[in-house]
PDB file of C-alpha atoms in Angstrom:
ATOM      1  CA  UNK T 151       0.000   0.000   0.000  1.00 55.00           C
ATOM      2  CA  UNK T 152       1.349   3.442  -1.308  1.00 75.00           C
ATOM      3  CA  UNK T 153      -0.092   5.455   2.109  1.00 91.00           C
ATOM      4  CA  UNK T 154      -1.097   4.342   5.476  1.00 93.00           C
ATOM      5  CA  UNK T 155      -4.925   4.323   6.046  1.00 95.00           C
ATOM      6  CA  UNK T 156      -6.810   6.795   8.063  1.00 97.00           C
ATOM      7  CA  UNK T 157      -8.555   5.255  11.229  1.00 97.00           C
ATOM      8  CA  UNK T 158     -12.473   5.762  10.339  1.00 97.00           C
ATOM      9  CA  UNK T 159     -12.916   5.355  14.314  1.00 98.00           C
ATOM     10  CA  UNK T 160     -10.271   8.525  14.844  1.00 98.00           C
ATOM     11  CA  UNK T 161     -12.464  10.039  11.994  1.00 98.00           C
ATOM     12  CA  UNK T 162     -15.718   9.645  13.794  1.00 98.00           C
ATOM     13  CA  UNK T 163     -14.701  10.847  16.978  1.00 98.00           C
ATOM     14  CA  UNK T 164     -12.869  14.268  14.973  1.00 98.00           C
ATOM     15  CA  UNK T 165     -16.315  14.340  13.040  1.00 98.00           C
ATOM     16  CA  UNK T 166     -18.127  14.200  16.006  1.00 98.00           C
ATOM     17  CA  UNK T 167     -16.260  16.792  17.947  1.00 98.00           C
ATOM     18  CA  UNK T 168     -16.771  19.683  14.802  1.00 98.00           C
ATOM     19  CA  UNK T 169     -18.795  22.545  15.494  1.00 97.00           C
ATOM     20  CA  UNK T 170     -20.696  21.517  12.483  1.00 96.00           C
ATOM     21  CA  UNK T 171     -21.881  17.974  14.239  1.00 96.00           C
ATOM     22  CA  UNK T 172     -24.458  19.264  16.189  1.00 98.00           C
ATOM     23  CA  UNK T 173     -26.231  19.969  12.802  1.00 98.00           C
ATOM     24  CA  UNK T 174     -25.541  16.081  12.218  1.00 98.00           C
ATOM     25  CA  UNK T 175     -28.377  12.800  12.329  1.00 98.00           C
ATOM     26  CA  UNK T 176     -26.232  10.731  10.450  1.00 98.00           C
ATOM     27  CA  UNK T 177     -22.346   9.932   9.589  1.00 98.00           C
ATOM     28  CA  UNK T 178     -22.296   7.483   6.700  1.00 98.00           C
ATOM     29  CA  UNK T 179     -18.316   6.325   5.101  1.00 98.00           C
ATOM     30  CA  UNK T 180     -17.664   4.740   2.332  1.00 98.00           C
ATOM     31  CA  UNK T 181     -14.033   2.455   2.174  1.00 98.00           C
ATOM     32  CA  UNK T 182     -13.298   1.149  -2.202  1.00 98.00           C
ATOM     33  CA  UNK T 183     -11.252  -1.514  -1.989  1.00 97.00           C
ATOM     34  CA  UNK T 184      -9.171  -3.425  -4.537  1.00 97.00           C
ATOM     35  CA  UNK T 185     -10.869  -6.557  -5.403  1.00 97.00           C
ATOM     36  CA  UNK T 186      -9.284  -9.244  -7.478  1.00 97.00           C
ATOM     37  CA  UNK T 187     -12.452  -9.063 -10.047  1.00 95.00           C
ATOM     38  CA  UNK T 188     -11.782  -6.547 -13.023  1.00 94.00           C
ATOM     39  CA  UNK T 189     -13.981  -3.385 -13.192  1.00 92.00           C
ATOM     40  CA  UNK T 190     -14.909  -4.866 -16.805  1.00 92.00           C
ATOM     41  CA  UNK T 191     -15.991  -8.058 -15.689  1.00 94.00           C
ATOM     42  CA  UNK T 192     -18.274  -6.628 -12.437  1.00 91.00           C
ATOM     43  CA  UNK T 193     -19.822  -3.623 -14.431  1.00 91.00           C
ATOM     44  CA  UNK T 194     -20.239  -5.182 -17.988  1.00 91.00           C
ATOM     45  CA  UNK T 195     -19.765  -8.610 -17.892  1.00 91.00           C
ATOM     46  CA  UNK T 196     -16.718  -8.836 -19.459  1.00 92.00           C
ATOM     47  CA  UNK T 197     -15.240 -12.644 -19.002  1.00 92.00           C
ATOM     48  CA  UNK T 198     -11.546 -13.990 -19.635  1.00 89.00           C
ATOM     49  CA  UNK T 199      -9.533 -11.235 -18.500  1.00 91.00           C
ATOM     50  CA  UNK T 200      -8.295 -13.133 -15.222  1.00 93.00           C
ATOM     51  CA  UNK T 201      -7.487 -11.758 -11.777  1.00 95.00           C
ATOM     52  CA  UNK T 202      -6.628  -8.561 -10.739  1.00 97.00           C
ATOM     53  CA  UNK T 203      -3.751  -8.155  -8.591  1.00 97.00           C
ATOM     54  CA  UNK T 204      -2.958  -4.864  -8.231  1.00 97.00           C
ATOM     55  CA  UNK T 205      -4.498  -0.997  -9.407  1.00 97.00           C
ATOM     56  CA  UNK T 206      -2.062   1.558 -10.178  1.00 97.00           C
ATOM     57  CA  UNK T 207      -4.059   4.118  -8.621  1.00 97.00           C
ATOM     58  CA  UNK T 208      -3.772   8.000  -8.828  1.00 97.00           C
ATOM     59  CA  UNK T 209      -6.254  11.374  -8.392  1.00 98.00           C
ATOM     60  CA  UNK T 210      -6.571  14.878  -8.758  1.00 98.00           C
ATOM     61  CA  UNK T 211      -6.132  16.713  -5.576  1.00 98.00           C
ATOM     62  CA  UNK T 212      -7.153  19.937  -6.771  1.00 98.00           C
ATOM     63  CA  UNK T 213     -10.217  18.594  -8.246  1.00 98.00           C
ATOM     64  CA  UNK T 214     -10.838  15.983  -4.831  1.00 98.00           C
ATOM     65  CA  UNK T 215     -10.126  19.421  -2.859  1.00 98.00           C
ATOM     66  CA  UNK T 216     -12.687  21.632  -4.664  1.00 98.00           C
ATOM     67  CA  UNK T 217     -15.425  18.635  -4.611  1.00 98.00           C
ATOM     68  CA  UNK T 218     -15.900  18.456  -0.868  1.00 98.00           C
ATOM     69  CA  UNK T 219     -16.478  21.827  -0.700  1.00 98.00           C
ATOM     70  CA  UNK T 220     -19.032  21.193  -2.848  1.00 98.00           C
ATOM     71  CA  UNK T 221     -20.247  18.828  -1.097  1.00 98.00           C
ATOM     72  CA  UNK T 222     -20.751  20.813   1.867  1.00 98.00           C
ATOM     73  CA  UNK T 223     -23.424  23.284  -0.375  1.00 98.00           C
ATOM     74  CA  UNK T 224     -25.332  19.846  -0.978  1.00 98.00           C
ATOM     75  CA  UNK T 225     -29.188  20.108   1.303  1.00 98.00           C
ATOM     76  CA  UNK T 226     -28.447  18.644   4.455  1.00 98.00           C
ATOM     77  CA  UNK T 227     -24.635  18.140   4.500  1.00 98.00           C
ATOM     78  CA  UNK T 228     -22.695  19.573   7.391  1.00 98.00           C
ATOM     79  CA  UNK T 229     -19.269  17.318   7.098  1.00 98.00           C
ATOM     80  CA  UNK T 230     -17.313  16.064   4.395  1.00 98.00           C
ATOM     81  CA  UNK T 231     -13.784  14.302   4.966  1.00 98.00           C
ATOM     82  CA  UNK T 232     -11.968  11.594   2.105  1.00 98.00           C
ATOM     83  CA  UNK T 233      -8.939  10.225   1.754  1.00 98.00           C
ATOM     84  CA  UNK T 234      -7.391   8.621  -1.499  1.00 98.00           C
ATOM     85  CA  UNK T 235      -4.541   6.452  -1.639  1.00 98.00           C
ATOM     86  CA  UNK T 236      -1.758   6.595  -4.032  1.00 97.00           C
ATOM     87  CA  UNK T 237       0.731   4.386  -6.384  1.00 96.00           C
ATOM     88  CA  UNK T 238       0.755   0.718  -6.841  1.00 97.00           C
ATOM     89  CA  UNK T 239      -2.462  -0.887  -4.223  1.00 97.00           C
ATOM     90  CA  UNK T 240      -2.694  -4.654  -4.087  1.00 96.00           C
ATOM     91  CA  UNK T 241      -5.996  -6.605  -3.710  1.00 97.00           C
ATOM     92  CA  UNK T 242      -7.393  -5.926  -0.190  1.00 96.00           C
ATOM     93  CA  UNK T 243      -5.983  -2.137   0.043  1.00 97.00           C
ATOM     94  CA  UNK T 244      -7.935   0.568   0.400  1.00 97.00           C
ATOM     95  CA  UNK T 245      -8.169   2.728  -2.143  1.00 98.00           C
ATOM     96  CA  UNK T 246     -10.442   5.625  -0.615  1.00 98.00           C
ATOM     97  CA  UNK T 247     -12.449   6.531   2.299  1.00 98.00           C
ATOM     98  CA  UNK T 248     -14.968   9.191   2.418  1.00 98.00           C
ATOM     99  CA  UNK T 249     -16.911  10.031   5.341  1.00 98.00           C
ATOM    100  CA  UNK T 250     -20.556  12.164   5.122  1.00 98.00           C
ATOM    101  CA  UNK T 251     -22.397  13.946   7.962  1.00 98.00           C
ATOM    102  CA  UNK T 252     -25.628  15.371   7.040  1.00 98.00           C
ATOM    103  CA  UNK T 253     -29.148  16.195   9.141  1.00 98.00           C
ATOM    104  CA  UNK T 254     -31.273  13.370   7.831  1.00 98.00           C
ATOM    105  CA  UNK T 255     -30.436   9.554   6.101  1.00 98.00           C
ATOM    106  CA  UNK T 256     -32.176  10.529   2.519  1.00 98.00           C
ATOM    107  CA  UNK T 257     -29.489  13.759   2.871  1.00 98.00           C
ATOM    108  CA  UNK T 258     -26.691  11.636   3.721  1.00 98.00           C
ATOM    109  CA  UNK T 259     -27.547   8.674   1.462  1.00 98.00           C
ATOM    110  CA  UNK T 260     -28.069  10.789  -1.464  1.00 98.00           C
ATOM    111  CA  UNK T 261     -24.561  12.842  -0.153  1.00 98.00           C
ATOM    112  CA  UNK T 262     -22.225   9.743   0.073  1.00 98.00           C
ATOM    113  CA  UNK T 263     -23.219   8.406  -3.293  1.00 98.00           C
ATOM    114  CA  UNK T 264     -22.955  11.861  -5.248  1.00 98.00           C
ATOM    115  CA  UNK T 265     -19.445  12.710  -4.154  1.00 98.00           C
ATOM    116  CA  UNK T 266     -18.662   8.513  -4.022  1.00 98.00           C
ATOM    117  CA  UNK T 267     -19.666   8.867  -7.940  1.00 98.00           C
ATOM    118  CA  UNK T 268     -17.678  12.039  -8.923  1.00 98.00           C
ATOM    119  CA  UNK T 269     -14.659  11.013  -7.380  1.00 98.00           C
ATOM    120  CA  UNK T 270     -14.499   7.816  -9.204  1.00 97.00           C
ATOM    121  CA  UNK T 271     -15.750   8.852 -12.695  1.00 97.00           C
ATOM    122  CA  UNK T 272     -13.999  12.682 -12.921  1.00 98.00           C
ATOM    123  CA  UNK T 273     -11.137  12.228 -10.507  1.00 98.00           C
ATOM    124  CA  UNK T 274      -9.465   9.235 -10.098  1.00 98.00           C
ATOM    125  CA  UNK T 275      -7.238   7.340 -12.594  1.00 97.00           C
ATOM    126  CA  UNK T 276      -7.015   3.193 -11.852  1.00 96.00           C
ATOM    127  CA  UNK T 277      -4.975   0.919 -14.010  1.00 97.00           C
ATOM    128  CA  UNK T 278      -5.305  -2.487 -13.056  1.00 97.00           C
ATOM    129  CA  UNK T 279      -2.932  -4.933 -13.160  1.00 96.00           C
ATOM    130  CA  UNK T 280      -3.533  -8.292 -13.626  1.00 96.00           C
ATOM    131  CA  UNK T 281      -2.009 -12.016 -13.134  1.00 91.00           C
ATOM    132  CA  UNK T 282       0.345 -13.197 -15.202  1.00 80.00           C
TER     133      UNK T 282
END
């Protein structure tokens, strides 16, 4: 694993202890994780291309930067946090966390899968590697 992972636990307690918690009904996080099925195969059905075994995983921090402030103008959100690894990640590494406070569940629900969904189709780049 390119960087050490964040403690969700640590990041619940920090979450909890913002200003901006009170405001808070509901933390939801998300943790992607490499899995030794290929993106192809899981989202289209794509057979034959064997096991994964790594991603080659990188991200725009500008762009990761300016969408969870974003986030925070979304109804109902009072706390955004993510982290995205880096470099080569083998199967069972974490690849991101991202952790959503917001007043009610439809808020936070609707929250975690928005930002979940930009980060992985406008800011990430994965290259995965596969078995020889």
């Amino acid at each position: 694993m390119a960087k050490t992972e964040p403690s969700v636990d640590q990041w619940l307690r920090e979450a909890k202890a913002d200003p901006a918690a009170a405001q808070c009904g509901m933390f939801l996080t998300h943790n992607g994780v490499v899995r030794i099925t290929p993106k192809k195969q899981v989202r289209e059905g794509v057979e034959g291309l064997g096991d994964v075994v790594a991603v080659e995983f990188s991200y725009d921090a500008e762009g990761l930067a300016a969408a969870e402030a974003e986030a925070l103008t979304w109804p109902g959100v009072y706390y955004v946090r993510t982290w995205l690894n880096e470099g080569r990640c083998e199967v069972g590494d974490s690849l991101m966390y991202v952790l959503i406070g917001a007043d009610i569940r439809p808020n936070c629900i609707d929250a975690l899968q928005k930002l979940v969904g930009h980060i992985k189709n406008e800011l990430v780049v994965e290259k995965e590697i596969f078995a020889e």
